[in-house]
Coordinates of C-alpha atoms in Angstrom, one line a residue:
M1 CA 1.3 -30.1 10.2
G2 CA 3.1 -30.2 6.8
Q3 CA 6.0 -32.6 6.5
K4 CA 8.7 -30.5 4.7
V5 CA 12.3 -31.7 4.1
H6 CA 15.2 -29.4 4.3
P7 CA 16.4 -28.9 0.6
Y8 CA 20.0 -29.1 1.6
G9 CA 19.8 -32.2 3.9
F10 CA 17.6 -34.0 1.3
R11 CA 20.4 -33.9 -1.3
L12 CA 23.4 -34.7 1.0
G13 CA 25.6 -37.3 -0.6
V14 CA 23.9 -36.8 -4.0
T15 CA 24.6 -33.3 -5.2
K16 CA 25.5 -31.6 -1.9
T17 CA 28.3 -32.2 0.5
W18 CA 28.6 -31.7 4.3
R19 CA 29.6 -28.4 5.8
S20 CA 31.6 -30.0 8.5
R21 CA 34.0 -32.7 7.3
W22 CA 35.8 -34.7 10.0
F23 CA 35.6 -38.0 11.9
A24 CA 35.9 -38.7 15.6
K25 CA 35.1 -41.6 17.9
A26 CA 35.6 -40.4 21.5
D27 CA 35.1 -36.6 21.4
Y28 CA 32.3 -36.3 18.9
A29 CA 30.0 -34.3 21.1
K30 CA 32.8 -31.9 22.1
L31 CA 33.9 -31.3 18.5
L32 CA 30.3 -30.8 17.3
K33 CA 29.7 -28.2 20.0
E34 CA 32.9 -26.5 19.1
D35 CA 31.9 -26.4 15.4
L36 CA 28.5 -24.9 16.2
D37 CA 30.0 -22.2 18.5
L38 CA 32.6 -21.4 15.9
K39 CA 30.1 -20.9 13.2
D40 CA 27.8 -18.7 15.4
S41 CA 30.7 -16.5 16.5
L42 CA 32.0 -16.0 13.0
R43 CA 28.5 -15.1 11.7
D44 CA 28.1 -12.5 14.5
R45 CA 31.5 -11.1 14.0
L46 CA 31.3 -10.9 10.2
K47 CA 27.7 -9.8 10.0
A48 CA 28.6 -6.8 7.7
A49 CA 30.7 -9.0 5.3
G50 CA 27.7 -10.9 3.8
V51 CA 28.7 -14.4 4.9
S52 CA 26.9 -17.1 3.0
S53 CA 28.3 -20.3 4.7
V54 CA 31.1 -21.5 6.9
E55 CA 32.7 -24.9 6.3
V56 CA 35.0 -26.7 8.8
D57 CA 37.6 -29.3 8.0
R58 CA 39.7 -31.1 10.7
P59 CA 42.8 -32.7 9.1
G60 CA 44.6 -34.2 12.1
N61 CA 44.9 -31.7 15.0
K62 CA 44.5 -28.7 12.6
L63 CA 41.5 -26.6 11.9
R64 CA 40.7 -25.3 8.4
V65 CA 37.8 -22.8 8.1
T66 CA 36.4 -21.9 4.6
I67 CA 34.3 -18.7 4.6
R68 CA 32.1 -17.9 1.5
T69 CA 31.3 -14.2 1.5
S70 CA 30.2 -11.5 -1.0
R71 CA 32.6 -8.9 0.6
P72 CA 36.0 -10.5 1.1
G73 CA 37.7 -7.2 1.5
I74 CA 36.0 -6.6 4.9
I75 CA 37.3 -9.9 6.2
I76 CA 40.8 -9.6 4.8
G77 CA 41.3 -6.0 5.8
R78 CA 44.1 -3.7 4.8
K79 CA 47.2 -5.7 3.9
G80 CA 45.6 -8.8 5.6
A81 CA 45.5 -7.3 9.1
E82 CA 42.0 -8.4 9.9
I83 CA 42.3 -12.0 8.8
E84 CA 45.6 -12.4 10.8
K85 CA 43.8 -11.1 13.9
L86 CA 40.9 -13.4 13.3
K87 CA 43.3 -16.4 12.9
Q88 CA 45.0 -15.6 16.2
D89 CA 41.7 -15.3 18.0
L90 CA 40.4 -18.7 16.7
A91 CA 43.8 -20.4 17.5
K92 CA 43.6 -19.0 21.0
K93 CA 40.0 -20.2 21.4
T94 CA 40.3 -23.7 20.0
K95 CA 44.0 -24.3 20.9
R96 CA 44.7 -25.6 17.5
E97 CA 46.6 -24.5 14.4
V98 CA 44.0 -22.6 12.3
F99 CA 43.9 -22.0 8.5
I100 CA 41.3 -19.6 7.0
D101 CA 40.3 -19.7 3.3
I102 CA 38.2 -16.9 1.8
Q103 CA 35.9 -17.7 -1.2
E104 CA 34.1 -14.8 -2.9
V105 CA 30.4 -15.1 -3.9
H106 CA 30.4 -13.4 -7.4
K107 CA 26.6 -13.2 -7.7
P108 CA 25.0 -12.6 -4.2
E109 CA 21.6 -12.1 -5.9
L110 CA 21.6 -15.9 -6.6
D111 CA 22.7 -17.0 -3.1
A112 CA 19.6 -18.0 -1.1
Q113 CA 21.1 -17.2 2.3
L114 CA 22.3 -13.8 1.3
V115 CA 18.9 -13.0 -0.3
A116 CA 17.1 -14.0 2.9
E117 CA 19.5 -11.8 5.0
S118 CA 19.0 -8.8 2.7
I119 CA 15.2 -9.1 3.0
A120 CA 15.5 -9.4 6.8
L121 CA 17.7 -6.4 7.0
Q122 CA 15.2 -4.3 4.9
L123 CA 12.3 -5.5 7.2
E124 CA 14.2 -4.2 10.2
K125 CA 14.5 -0.8 8.5
R126 CA 10.7 -0.7 8.1
V127 CA 10.6 -1.3 4.4
A128 CA 7.3 -2.8 3.1
F129 CA 7.7 -6.5 3.0
R130 CA 6.0 -6.9 -0.4
R131 CA 8.4 -4.4 -2.0
A132 CA 11.4 -6.1 -0.5
M133 CA 10.3 -9.5 -1.7
R134 CA 9.5 -8.3 -5.2
K135 CA 12.9 -6.6 -5.5
A136 CA 14.7 -9.7 -4.5
V137 CA 12.8 -11.9 -6.9
D138 CA 13.3 -9.5 -9.9
S139 CA 17.0 -9.1 -9.2
A140 CA 17.5 -12.9 -9.0
L141 CA 15.6 -13.5 -12.3
R142 CA 17.6 -10.7 -14.0
F143 CA 20.9 -12.5 -13.1
G144 CA 19.8 -15.7 -14.7
C145 CA 18.1 -17.7 -11.9
K146 CA 15.8 -20.4 -13.2
G147 CA 13.3 -20.1 -10.3
I148 CA 13.0 -18.4 -6.9
K149 CA 10.6 -18.6 -4.0
V150 CA 10.6 -16.2 -1.0
R151 CA 8.4 -16.6 2.1
V152 CA 8.0 -14.3 5.1
S153 CA 6.1 -15.2 8.2
G154 CA 5.2 -13.3 11.3
R155 CA 3.4 -10.0 12.3
L156 CA 3.7 -8.4 8.9
N157 CA 3.1 -4.6 9.0
G158 CA 2.5 -4.9 12.7
A159 CA -0.7 -6.9 12.4
E160 CA -2.2 -8.5 15.5
I161 CA -2.5 -11.9 13.9
A162 CA 0.6 -13.4 12.3
R163 CA 0.4 -14.6 8.7
S164 CA 2.6 -15.8 5.9
E165 CA 3.1 -14.3 2.4
W166 CA 5.2 -15.8 -0.4
Y167 CA 6.2 -15.1 -4.0
L168 CA 7.2 -17.8 -6.6
Q169 CA 8.7 -17.0 -10.0
G170 CA 10.0 -19.6 -12.4
Q171 CA 10.3 -23.3 -11.7
L172 CA 11.4 -24.9 -8.4
P173 CA 11.7 -28.7 -8.5
L174 CA 12.0 -29.6 -4.8
H175 CA 11.7 -33.4 -5.3
T176 CA 14.3 -33.6 -8.0
L177 CA 17.6 -34.7 -6.5
R178 CA 19.8 -33.6 -9.4
A179 CA 18.3 -30.1 -9.2
D180 CA 20.7 -27.5 -7.7
V181 CA 18.3 -25.9 -5.2
D182 CA 19.8 -23.6 -2.6
Y183 CA 18.0 -22.7 0.7
G184 CA 18.5 -19.9 3.1
F185 CA 16.8 -18.7 6.3
A186 CA 17.1 -15.5 8.3
Q187 CA 15.2 -13.6 11.0
A188 CA 14.2 -10.0 11.2
Y189 CA 14.0 -8.6 14.8
T190 CA 11.4 -5.9 14.6
T191 CA 9.6 -3.9 17.3
Y192 CA 6.4 -6.0 16.9
G193 CA 8.2 -9.4 17.0
V194 CA 10.4 -11.7 15.0
I195 CA 9.7 -12.2 11.3
G196 CA 11.2 -15.3 9.6
V197 CA 12.4 -15.1 6.0
K198 CA 12.9 -18.2 3.9
C199 CA 14.3 -18.3 0.3
W200 CA 14.7 -21.1 -2.3
T201 CA 16.7 -20.6 -5.5
Y202 CA 16.9 -23.0 -8.4
K203 CA 20.0 -22.7 -10.6
G204 CA 19.8 -25.7 -12.9
E205 CA 20.5 -29.4 -12.9
I206 CA 23.7 -31.2 -11.9
I207 CA 24.4 -34.5 -13.8
E208 CA 27.1 -36.9 -12.5
G209 CA 30.1 -37.0 -14.8
Q210 CA 29.0 -33.9 -16.8
T211 CA 29.1 -30.2 -16.3
R212 CA 26.1 -28.6 -14.8
R213 CA 23.2 -28.2 -17.3
D214 CA 22.1 -24.5 -17.6
S215 CA 25.2 -23.6 -15.6
L216 CA 25.3 -20.1 -14.1
R217 CA 28.9 -20.2 -12.9
N218 CA 30.7 -18.9 -16.0
D219 CA 27.9 -16.8 -17.4
P220 CA 28.8 -13.1 -17.7
E221 CA 27.0 -10.7 -15.4
P222 CA 24.2 -9.0 -17.2
R223 CA 24.1 -5.2 -17.5
R224 CA 21.6 -3.5 -15.3
Q225 CA 18.7 -2.1 -17.2
P226 CA 17.7 1.5 -16.7
L227 CA 14.8 1.9 -14.3
K228 CA 11.6 2.8 -16.1
D229 CA 9.8 5.8 -14.6
R230 CA 6.1 6.1 -15.3
R231 CA 6.1 9.8 -14.9
E232 CA 8.8 10.4 -17.5
R233 CA 8.4 8.7 -20.9
R234 CA 10.9 10.4 -23.2
P235 CA 12.8 8.9 -26.1
L236 CA 16.5 8.1 -25.4
S237 CA 17.8 9.9 -28.5
A238 CA 16.4 13.0 -30.2
P239 CA 15.1 12.5 -33.8
P240 CA 17.3 13.8 -36.6
P241 CA 16.5 17.3 -37.9
P242 CA 14.3 17.4 -41.0
P243 CA 16.1 18.2 -44.3
I244 CA 16.0 21.9 -45.3
Q245 CA 14.4 22.8 -48.7
T246 CA 14.9 25.9 -50.7
E247 CA 13.1 27.2 -53.8
P248 CA 15.6 28.7 -56.3
A249 CA 14.6 29.5 -59.9
G250 CA 14.2 26.3 -61.9
G251 CA 12.7 24.0 -59.2
A252 CA 13.0 22.9 -55.6
V253 CA 16.4 21.5 -54.5
Q254 CA 16.7 19.4 -51.3
S255 CA 19.8 20.2 -49.3
T256 CA 21.4 17.8 -46.8
P257 CA 23.4 18.9 -43.7
S258 CA 26.6 17.8 -45.5
D259 CA 25.8 20.2 -48.4
L260 CA 25.1 23.0 -46.0
S261 CA 28.6 22.7 -44.4
S262 CA 30.3 23.1 -47.8
K263 CA 28.3 26.3 -48.7
P264 CA 29.6 29.5 -47.2
N265 CA 26.3 31.5 -47.1
P266 CA 23.8 30.3 -44.5
I267 CA 20.4 29.3 -45.8
V268 CA 17.4 30.5 -43.8
P269 CA 14.7 27.7 -43.5
P270 CA 11.3 28.6 -44.9
L271 CA 8.5 29.3 -42.5
A272 CA 5.9 27.2 -44.4
P273 CA 6.3 23.5 -44.7
P274 CA 8.1 22.3 -47.8
Q275 CA 5.9 21.2 -50.8
P276 CA 6.6 18.5 -53.3
S277 CA 8.1 19.3 -56.6
W278 CA 5.1 18.4 -58.7
K279 CA 2.9 20.7 -56.6
Q280 CA 5.3 23.6 -57.2
E281 CA 5.5 23.0 -61.0
M282 CA 1.7 23.1 -61.2
K283 CA 1.7 26.3 -59.2
H284 CA 4.1 28.0 -61.7
E285 CA 2.1 26.8 -64.7
T286 CA -1.2 28.1 -63.4
A287 CA 0.3 31.5 -62.4
A288 CA 1.5 32.5 -65.9
P289 CA -1.9 32.4 -67.8
E290 CA -3.7 34.2 -64.9
A291 CA -1.2 37.1 -65.0
A292 CA -1.7 37.5 -68.8
S293 CA -5.5 37.5 -68.6
K294 CA -5.5 40.1 -65.8
S295 CA -3.3 42.5 -67.9
E296 CA -5.7 42.3 -70.9
N297 CA -9.0 42.9 -69.1
V298 CA -7.9 45.8 -66.9
A299 CA -8.3 49.2 -68.6
P300 CA -5.8 52.1 -67.9
E301 CA -7.1 54.4 -65.2
P302 CA -7.1 58.2 -65.8
T303 CA -4.5 60.1 -63.8
V304 CA -5.6 62.4 -61.1
A305 CA -3.3 65.2 -62.3
A306 CA -5.0 65.5 -65.7
E307 CA -8.4 66.8 -64.3
P308 CA -7.1 70.2 -62.8
V309 CA -5.0 70.8 -65.8
A310 CA -8.0 70.6 -68.2
A311 CA -10.0 72.9 -65.9
L312 CA -7.3 75.6 -65.9
E313 CA -7.1 75.6 -69.7
S314 CA -10.9 76.1 -70.0
A315 CA -10.7 79.1 -67.5
T316 CA -7.9 80.9 -69.3
A317 CA -9.3 80.5 -72.9
P318 CA -11.8 83.5 -72.9
E319 CA -9.2 85.8 -71.5
Q320 CA -6.7 85.1 -74.3
N321 CA -9.5 85.7 -77.0
A322 CA -10.6 89.0 -75.5
A323 CA -7.4 91.0 -75.4
P324 CA -4.2 89.6 -76.7
E325 CA -1.2 91.2 -75.1
P326 CA 1.6 92.5 -77.3
T327 CA 4.6 90.3 -77.1
A328 CA 8.1 90.9 -78.4
S329 CA 8.8 89.2 -81.7
A330 CA 11.0 86.3 -81.1
P331 CA 13.8 85.6 -83.6
E332 CA 13.1 82.8 -85.9
A333 CA 15.1 79.7 -85.6
P334 CA 17.5 78.9 -88.5
P335 CA 16.4 76.1 -90.8
A336 CA 17.7 72.7 -90.1
K337 CA 20.4 71.5 -92.4
E338 CA 19.5 68.7 -94.7
E339 CA 21.8 65.8 -94.7

């Protein structure tokens, strides 16, 4: 069997502290059982609040409970009604004066216990275990985690033989005492059996007398990137419209949208694609000599109306020579005056 050490207990007294802080000589076993029952009852009662850890202090005959949670509003309740009710129940059960402190977990994606519980909850809802593991790993790395390892064991996908699957991303120095390694364990109760979920997260190094190296406590939360859909690959912003060109007499002029807004008359864009100015000048130069040569070579065509007129004149000519009809003498026009 593999000899594996609990990452939390391995670092007790070096970079980690105890989660139950008190001292007793006579009633040690009784107080220890009271602590264990208290933590189990709080986890069951506050299952929907995302409880990461419960710490117990016993100053004198008092009891101080510190709850680290990602949803403090559920524990506190409206105007503190829920936390007062919880305090009264614990005082009645332990027969001591109880104080409850609530600490919020700002980044639940980096808390190993909360990550393990979220994967176990997804497995109970029949989500594919590989998908749930990859989603947890990607979200932890996106929030700045230095390394994460997730392991699930049991009858995965309802298989007859139990097996283990795990994913590891980044670095995870398990044997480095100054490394801030968090560990969490949860169980998923499925119809085929129990599936265990373990999670390790590495957040940086803790050096005595200095601040944490590569600290994640004060880092701003990153913005969530939009999901990339393989079916839809469209640009985020439409390209700007192309500039409209017109061809007035004297050369091509390129107009910008700002110029169009100042002109009152709208300009209709050309159907053909715009041509460069040098190409248009060559077109105008070659068009002039071609038009002149065509006008010289082409002869004037005879009109259609001239042919019937000539035929009528030839037909009426013999009749006029044969018998001239007497016509009345027309008066002569007066001579034009000489200037």
